[in-house]
mmCIF file of N, CA and C in Angstrom:
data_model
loop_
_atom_site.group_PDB
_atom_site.id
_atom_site.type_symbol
_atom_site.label_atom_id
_atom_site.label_comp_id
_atom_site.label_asym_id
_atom_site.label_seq_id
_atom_site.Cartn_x
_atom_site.Cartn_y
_atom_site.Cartn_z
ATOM 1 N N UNK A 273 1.285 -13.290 -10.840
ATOM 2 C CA UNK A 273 2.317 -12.370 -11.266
ATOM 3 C C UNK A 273 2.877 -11.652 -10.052
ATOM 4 N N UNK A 274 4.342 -11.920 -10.098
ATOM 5 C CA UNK A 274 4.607 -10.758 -8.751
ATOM 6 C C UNK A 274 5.386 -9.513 -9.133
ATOM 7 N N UNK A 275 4.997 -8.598 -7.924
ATOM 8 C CA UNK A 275 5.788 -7.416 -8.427
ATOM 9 C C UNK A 275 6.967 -7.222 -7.509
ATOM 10 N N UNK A 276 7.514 -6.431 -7.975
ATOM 11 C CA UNK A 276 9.068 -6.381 -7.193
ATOM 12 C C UNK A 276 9.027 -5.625 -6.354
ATOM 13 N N UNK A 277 9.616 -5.626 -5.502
ATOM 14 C CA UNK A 277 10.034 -4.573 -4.340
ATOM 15 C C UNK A 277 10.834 -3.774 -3.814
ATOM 16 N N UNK A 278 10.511 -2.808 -4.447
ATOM 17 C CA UNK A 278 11.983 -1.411 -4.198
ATOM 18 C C UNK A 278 12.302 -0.835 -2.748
ATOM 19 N N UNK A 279 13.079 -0.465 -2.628
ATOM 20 C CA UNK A 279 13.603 -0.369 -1.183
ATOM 21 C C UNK A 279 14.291 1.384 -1.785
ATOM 22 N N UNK A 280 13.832 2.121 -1.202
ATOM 23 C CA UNK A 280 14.324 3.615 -1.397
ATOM 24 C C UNK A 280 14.386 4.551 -0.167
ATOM 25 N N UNK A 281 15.177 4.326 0.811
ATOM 26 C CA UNK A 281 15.505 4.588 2.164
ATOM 27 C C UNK A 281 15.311 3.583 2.873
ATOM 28 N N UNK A 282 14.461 4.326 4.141
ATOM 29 C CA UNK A 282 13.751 3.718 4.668
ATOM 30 C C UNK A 282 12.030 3.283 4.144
ATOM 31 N N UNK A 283 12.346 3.453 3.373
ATOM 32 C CA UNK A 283 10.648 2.966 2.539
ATOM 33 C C UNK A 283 11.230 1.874 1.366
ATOM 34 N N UNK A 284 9.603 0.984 1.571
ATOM 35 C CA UNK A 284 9.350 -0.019 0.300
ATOM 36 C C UNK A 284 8.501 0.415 -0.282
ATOM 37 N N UNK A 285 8.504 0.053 -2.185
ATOM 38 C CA UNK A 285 7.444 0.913 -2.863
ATOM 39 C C UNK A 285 7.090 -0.723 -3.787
ATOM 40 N N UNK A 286 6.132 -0.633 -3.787
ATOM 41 C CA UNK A 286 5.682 -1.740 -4.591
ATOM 42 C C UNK A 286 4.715 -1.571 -6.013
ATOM 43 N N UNK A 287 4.266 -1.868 -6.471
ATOM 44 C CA UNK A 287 3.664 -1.665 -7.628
ATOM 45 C C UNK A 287 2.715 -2.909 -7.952
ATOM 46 N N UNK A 288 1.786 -2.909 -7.671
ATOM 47 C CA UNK A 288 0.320 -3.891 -7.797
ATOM 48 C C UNK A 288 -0.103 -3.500 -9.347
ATOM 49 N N UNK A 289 -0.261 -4.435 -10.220
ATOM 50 C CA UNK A 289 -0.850 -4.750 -11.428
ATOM 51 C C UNK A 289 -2.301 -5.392 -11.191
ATOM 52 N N UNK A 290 -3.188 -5.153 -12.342
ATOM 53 C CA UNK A 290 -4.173 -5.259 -12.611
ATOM 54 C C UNK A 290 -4.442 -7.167 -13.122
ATOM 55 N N UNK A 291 -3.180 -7.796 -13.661
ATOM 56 C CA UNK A 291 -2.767 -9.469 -13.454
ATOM 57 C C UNK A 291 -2.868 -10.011 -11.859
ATOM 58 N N UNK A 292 -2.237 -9.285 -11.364
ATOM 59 C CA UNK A 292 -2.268 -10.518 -9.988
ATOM 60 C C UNK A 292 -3.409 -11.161 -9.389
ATOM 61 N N UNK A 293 -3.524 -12.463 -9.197
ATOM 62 C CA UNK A 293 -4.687 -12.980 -8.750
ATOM 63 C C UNK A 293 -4.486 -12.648 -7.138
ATOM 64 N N UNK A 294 -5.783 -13.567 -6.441
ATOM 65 C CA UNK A 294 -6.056 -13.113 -4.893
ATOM 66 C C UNK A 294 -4.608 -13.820 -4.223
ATOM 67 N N UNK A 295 -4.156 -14.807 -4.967
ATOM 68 C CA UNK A 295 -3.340 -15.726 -4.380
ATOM 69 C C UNK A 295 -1.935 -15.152 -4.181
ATOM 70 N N UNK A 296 -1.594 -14.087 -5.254
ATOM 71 C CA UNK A 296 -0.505 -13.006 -5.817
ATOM 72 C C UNK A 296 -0.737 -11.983 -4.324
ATOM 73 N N UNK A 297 -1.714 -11.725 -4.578
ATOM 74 C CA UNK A 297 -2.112 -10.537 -3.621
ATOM 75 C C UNK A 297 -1.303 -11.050 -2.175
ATOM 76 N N UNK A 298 -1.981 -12.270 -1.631
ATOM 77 C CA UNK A 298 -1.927 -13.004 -0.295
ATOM 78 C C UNK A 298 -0.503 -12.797 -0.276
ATOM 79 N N UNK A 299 0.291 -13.808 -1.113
ATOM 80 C CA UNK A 299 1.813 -13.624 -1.397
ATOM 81 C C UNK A 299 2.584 -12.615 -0.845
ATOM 82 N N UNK A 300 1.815 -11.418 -1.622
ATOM 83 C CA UNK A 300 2.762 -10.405 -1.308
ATOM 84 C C UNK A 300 2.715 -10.018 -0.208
ATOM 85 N N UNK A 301 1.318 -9.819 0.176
ATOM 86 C CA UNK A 301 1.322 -9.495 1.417
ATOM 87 C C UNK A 301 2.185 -10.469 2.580
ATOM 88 N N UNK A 302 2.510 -11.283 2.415
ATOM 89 C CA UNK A 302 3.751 -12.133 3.702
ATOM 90 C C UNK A 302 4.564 -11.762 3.210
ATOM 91 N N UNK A 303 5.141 -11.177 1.833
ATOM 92 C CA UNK A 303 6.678 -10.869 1.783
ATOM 93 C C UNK A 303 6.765 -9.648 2.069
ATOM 94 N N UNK A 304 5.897 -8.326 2.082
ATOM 95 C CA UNK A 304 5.861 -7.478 2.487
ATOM 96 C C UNK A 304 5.946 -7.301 3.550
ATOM 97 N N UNK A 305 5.086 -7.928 4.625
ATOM 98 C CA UNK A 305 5.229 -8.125 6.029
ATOM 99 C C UNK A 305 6.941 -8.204 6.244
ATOM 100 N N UNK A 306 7.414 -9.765 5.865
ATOM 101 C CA UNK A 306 8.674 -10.121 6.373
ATOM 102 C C UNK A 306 9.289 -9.024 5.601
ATOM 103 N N UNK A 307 9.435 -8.417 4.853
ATOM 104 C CA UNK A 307 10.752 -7.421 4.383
ATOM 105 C C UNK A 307 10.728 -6.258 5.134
ATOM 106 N N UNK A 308 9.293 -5.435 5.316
ATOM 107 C CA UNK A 308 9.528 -4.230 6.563
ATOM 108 C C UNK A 308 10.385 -4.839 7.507
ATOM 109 N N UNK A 309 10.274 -6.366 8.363
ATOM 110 C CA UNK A 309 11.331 -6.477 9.471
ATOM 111 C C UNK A 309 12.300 -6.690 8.808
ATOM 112 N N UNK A 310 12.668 -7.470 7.928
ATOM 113 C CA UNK A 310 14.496 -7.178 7.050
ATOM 114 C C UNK A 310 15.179 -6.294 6.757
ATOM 115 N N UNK A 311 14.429 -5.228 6.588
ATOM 116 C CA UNK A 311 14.965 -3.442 5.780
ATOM 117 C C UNK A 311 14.783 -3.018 7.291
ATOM 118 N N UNK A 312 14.150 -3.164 8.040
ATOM 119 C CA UNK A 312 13.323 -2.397 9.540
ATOM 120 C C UNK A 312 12.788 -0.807 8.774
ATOM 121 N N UNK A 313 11.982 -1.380 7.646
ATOM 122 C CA UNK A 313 11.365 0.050 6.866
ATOM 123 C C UNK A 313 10.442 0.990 7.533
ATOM 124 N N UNK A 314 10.266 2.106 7.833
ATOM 125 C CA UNK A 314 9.339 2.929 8.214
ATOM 126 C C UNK A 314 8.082 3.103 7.465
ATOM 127 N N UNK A 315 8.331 3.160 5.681
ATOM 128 C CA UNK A 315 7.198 3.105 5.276
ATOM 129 C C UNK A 315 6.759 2.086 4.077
ATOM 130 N N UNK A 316 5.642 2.175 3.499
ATOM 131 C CA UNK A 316 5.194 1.246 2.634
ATOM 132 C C UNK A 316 4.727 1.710 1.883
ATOM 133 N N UNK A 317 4.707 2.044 0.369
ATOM 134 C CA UNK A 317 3.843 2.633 -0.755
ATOM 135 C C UNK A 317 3.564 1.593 -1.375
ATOM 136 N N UNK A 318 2.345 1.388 -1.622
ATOM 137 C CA UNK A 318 1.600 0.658 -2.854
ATOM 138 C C UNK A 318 1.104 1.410 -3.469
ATOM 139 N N UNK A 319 1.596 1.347 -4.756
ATOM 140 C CA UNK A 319 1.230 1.848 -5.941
ATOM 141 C C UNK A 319 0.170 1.310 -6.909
ATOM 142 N N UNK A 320 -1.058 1.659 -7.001
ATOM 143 C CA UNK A 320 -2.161 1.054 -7.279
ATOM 144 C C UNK A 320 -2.519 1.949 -8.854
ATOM 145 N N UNK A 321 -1.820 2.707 -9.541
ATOM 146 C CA UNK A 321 -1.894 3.498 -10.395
ATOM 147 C C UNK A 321 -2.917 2.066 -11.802
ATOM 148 N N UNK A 322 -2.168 1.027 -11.884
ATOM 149 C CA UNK A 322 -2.546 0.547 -12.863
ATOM 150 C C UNK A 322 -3.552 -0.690 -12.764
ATOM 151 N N UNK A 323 -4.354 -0.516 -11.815
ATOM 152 C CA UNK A 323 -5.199 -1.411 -11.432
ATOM 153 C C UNK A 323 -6.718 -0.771 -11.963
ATOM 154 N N UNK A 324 -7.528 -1.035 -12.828
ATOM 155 C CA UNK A 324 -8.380 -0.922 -13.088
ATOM 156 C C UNK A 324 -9.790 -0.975 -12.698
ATOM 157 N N UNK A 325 -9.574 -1.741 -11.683
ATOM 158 C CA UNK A 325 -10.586 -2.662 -10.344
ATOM 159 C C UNK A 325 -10.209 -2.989 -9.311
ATOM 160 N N UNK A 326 -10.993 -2.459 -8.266
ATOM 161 C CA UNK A 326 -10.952 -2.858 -6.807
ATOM 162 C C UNK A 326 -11.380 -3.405 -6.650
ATOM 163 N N UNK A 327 -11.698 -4.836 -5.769
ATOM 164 C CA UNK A 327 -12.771 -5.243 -5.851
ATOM 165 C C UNK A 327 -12.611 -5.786 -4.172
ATOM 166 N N UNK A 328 -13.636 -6.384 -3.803
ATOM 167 C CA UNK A 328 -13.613 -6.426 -2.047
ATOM 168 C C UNK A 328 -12.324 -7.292 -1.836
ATOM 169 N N UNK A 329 -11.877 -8.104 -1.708
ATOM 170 C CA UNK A 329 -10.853 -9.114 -2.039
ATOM 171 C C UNK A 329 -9.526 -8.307 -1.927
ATOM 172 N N UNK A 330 -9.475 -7.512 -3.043
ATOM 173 C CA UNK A 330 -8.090 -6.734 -2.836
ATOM 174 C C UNK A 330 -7.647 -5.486 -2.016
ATOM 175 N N UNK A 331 -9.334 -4.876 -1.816
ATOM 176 C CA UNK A 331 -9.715 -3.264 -0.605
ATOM 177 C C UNK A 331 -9.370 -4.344 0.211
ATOM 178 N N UNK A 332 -10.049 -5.457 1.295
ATOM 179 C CA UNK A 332 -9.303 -6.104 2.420
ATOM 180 C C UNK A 332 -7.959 -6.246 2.135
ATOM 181 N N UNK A 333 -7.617 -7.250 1.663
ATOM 182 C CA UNK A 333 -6.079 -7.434 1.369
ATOM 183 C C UNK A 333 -5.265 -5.893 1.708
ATOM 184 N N UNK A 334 -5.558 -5.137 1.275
ATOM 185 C CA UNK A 334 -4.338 -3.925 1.412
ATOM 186 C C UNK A 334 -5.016 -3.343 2.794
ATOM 187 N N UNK A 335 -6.085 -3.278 3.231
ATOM 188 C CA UNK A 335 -6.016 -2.791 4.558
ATOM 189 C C UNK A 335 -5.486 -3.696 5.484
ATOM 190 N N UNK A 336 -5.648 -5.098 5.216
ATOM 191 C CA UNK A 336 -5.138 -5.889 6.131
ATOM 192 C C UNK A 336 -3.112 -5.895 6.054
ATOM 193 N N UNK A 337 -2.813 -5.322 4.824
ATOM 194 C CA UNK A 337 -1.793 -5.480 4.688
ATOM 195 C C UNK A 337 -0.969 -3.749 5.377
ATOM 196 N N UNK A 338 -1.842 -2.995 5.449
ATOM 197 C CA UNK A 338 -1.458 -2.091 5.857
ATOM 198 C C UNK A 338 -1.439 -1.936 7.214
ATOM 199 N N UNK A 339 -2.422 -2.446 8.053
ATOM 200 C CA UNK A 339 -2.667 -2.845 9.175
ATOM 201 C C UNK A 339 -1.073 -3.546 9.777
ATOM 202 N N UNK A 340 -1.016 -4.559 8.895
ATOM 203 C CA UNK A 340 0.242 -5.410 9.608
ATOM 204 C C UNK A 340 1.290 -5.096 9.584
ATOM 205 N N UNK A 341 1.960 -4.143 8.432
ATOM 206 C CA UNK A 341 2.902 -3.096 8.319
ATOM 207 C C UNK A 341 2.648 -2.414 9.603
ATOM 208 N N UNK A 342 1.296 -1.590 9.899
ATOM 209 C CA UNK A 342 1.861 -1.004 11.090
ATOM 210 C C UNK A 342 2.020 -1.738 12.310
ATOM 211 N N UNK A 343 1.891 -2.859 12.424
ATOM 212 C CA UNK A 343 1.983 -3.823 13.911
ATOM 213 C C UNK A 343 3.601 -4.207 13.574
ATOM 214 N N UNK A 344 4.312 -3.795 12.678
ATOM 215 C CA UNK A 344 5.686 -4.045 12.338
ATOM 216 C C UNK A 344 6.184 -2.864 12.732
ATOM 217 N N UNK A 345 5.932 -1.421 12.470
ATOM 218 C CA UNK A 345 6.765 -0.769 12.783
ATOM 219 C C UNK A 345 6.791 0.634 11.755
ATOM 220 N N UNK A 346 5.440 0.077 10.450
ATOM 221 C CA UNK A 346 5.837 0.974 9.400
ATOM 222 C C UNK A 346 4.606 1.543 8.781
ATOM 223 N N UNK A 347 4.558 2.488 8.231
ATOM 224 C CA UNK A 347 3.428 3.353 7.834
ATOM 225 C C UNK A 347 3.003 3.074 6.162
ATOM 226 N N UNK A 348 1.831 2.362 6.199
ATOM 227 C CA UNK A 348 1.701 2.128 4.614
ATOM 228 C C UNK A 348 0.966 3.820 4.249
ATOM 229 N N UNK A 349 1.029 3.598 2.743
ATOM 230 C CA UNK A 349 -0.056 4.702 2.244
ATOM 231 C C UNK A 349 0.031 3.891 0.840
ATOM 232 N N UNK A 350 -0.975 4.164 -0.012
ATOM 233 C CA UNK A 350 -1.584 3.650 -0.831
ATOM 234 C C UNK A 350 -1.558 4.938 -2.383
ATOM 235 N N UNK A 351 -0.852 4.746 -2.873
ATOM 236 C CA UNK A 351 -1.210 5.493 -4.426
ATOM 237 C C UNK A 351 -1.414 5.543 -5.442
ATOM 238 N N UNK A 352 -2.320 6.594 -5.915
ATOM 239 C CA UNK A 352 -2.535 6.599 -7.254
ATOM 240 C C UNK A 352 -4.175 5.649 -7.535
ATOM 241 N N UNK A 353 -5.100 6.032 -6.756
ATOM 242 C CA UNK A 353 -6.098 5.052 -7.266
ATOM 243 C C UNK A 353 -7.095 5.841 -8.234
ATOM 244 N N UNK A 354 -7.079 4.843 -9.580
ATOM 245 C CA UNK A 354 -7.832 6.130 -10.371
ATOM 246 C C UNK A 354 -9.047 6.217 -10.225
ATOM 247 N N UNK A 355 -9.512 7.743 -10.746
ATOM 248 C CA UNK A 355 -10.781 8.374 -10.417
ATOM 249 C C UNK A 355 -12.192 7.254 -10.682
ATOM 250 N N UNK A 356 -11.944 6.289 -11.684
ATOM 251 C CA UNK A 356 -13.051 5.355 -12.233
ATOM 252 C C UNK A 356 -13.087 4.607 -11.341
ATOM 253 N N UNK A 357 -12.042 3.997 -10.386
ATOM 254 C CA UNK A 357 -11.840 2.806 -9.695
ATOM 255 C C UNK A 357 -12.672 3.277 -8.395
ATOM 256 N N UNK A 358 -12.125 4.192 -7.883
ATOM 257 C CA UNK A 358 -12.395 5.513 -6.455
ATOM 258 C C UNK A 358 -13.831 5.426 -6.811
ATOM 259 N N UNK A 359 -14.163 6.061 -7.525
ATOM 260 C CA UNK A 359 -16.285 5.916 -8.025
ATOM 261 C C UNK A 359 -16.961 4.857 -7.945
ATOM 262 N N UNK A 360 -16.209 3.935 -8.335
ATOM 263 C CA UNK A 360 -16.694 2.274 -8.541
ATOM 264 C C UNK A 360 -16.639 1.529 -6.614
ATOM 265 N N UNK A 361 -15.599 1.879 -6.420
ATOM 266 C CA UNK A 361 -15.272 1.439 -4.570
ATOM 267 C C UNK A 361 -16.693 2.342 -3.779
ATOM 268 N N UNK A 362 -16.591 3.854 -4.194
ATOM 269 C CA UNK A 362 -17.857 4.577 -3.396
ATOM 270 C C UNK A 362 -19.337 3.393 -3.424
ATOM 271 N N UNK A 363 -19.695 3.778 -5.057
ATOM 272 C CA UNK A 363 -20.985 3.276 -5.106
ATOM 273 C C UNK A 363 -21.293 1.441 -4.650
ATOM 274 N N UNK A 364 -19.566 0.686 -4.417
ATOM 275 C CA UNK A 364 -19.875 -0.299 -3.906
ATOM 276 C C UNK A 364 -20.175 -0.927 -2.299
ATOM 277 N N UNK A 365 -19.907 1.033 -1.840
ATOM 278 C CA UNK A 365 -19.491 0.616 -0.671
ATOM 279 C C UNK A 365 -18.142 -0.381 -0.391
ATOM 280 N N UNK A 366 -17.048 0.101 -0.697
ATOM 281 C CA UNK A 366 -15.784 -0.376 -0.876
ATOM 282 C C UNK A 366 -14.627 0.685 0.256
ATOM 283 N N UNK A 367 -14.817 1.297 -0.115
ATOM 284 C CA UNK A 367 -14.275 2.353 0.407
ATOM 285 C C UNK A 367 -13.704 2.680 2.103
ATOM 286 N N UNK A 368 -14.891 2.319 2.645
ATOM 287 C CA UNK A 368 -14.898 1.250 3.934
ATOM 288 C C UNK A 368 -13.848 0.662 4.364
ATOM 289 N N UNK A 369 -13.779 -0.429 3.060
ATOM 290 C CA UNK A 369 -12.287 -1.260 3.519
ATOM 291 C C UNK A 369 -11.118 -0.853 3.533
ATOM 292 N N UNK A 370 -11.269 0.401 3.244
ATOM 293 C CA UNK A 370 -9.750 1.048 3.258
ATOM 294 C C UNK A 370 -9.652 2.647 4.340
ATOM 295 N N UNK A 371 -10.711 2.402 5.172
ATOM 296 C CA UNK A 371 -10.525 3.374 6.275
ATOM 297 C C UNK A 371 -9.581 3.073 7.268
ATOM 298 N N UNK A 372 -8.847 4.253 7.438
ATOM 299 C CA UNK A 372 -7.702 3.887 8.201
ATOM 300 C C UNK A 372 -6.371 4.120 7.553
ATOM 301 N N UNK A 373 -6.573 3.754 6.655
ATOM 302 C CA UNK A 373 -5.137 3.843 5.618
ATOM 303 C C UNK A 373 -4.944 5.060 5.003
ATOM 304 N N UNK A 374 -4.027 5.554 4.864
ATOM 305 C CA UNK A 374 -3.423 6.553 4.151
ATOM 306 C C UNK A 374 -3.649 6.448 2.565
ATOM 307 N N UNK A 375 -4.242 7.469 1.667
ATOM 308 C CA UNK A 375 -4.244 7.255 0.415
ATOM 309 C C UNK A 375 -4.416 8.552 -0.315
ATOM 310 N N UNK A 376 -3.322 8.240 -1.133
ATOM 311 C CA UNK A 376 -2.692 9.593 -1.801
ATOM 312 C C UNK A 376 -2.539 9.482 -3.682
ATOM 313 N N UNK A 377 -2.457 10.739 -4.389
ATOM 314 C CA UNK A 377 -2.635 10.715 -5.437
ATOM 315 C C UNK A 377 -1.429 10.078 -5.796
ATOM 316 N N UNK A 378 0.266 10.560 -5.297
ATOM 317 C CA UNK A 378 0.837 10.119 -6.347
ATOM 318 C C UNK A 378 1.852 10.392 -5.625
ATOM 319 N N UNK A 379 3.189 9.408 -6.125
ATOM 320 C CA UNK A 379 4.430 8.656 -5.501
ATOM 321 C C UNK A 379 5.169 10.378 -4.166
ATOM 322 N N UNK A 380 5.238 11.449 -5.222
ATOM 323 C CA UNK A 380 5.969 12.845 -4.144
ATOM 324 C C UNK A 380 4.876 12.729 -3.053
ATOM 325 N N UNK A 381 3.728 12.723 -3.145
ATOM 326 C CA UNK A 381 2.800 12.813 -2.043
ATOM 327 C C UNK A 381 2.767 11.742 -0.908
ATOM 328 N N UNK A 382 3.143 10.544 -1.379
ATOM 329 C CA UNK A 382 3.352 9.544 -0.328
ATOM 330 C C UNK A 382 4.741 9.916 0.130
ATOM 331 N N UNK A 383 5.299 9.941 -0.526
ATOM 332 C CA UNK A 383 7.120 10.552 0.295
ATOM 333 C C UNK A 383 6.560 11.774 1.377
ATOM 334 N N UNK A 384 6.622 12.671 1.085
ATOM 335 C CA UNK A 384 5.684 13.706 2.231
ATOM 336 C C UNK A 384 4.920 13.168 3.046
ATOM 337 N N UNK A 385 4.146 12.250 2.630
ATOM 338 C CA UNK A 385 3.422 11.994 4.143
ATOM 339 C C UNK A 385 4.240 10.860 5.184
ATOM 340 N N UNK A 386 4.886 10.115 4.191
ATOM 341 C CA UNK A 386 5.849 9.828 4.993
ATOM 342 C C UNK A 386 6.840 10.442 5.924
ATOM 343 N N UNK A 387 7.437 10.809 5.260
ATOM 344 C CA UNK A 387 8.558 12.196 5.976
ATOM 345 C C UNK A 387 8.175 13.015 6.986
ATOM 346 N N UNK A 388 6.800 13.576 6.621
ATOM 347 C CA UNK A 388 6.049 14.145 7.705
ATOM 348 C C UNK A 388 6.186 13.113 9.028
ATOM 349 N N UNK A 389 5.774 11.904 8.792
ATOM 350 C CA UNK A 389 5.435 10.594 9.778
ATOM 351 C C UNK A 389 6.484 10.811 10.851
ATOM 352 N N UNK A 390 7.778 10.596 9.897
ATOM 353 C CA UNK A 390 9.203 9.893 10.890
ATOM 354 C C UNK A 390 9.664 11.521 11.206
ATOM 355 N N UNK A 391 9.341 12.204 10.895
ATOM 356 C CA UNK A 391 9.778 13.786 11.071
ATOM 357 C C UNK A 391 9.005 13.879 12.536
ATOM 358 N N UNK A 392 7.999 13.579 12.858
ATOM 359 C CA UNK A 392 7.128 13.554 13.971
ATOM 360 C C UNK A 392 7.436 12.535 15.017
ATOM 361 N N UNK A 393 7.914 11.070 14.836
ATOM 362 C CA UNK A 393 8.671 10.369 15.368
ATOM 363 C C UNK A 393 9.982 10.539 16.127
ATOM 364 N N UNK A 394 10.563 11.058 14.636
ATOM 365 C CA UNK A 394 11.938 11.458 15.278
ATOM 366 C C UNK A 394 12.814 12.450 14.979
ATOM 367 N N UNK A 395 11.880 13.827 15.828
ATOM 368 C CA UNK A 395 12.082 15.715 15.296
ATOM 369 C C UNK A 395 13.303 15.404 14.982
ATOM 370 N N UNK A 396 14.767 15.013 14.706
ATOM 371 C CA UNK A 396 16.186 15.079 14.865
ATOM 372 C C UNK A 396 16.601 15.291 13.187
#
C-alpha cells in the first residue's frame, strides 16, 4: 500500500499506515529520498499516528530513512507515535533504532521544530 506525499512548503509530510509491508516501507523510502532532491525540501514528517506496531524492520527503515534525508539536505522528524507502540519499542529495546531522529507528538510540533531548524540555518 502506498501513501501519498504532500508537499507543504518546503516540507514533505507523509503518512505511514499500519498495511504497508517491509517492501512498501523500502519503496517509500527511495521515493522519499528522490523527492527531497525534486522539491529541494528542508524537511520530512512521517506521520506514524496510525501504526499500531513498530517493529525492528520499520524503527530501521525510518532511521535509515531519516538519516538519508539528512545526507540530502533535509531534516526528518517523526510523529505521533502512540503511547502503546512507544512502551512496546522501550521494553523491546527498539527505541535505539530511532536515536538520532527527531520525534514529536503531533503535526504543529513537527512544523516548529522544523521552522526552528531553517530559522537557525537561515536567521533571514
Amino acid at each position: 500500500m502506498k501513501s501519498p506525499i504532500l508537499k507543504l512548503g518546503p516540507n514533505l509530510i507523509v503518512s505511514l499506515n499500519s498495511e504497508m509491508t517491509d517492501s512498501d516501507l523500502l519503496e517509500l523510502q527511495a521515493v522519499l529520498v528522490a523527492e527531497v532532491g525534486r522539491f529541494r525540501s528542508k524537511g520530512v514528517i512521517l506521520e506514524v499516528t496510525t501504526l499500531e506496531v513498530m517493529d525492528s524492520f520499520a524503527a530501521r527503515t525510518l532511521r535509515n530513512l531519516a538519516q538519508a534525508v539528512g545526507l540530502r539536505g533535509a531534516q526528518a522528524v517523526i510523529v505521533g507515535i502512540r503511547p502503546e507502540v512507544a512502551l512496546a519499542m522501550v521494553q523491546l529495546g527498539l527505541e535505539q533504532r530511532l536515536s538520532g531522529v527527531h520525534t514529536v507528538l503531533d503535526l504543529e510540533e513537527a512544523l516548529g521544530v522544523l521552522n526552528r531548524e531553517k530559522a537557525e540555518v537561515d536567521p533571514q
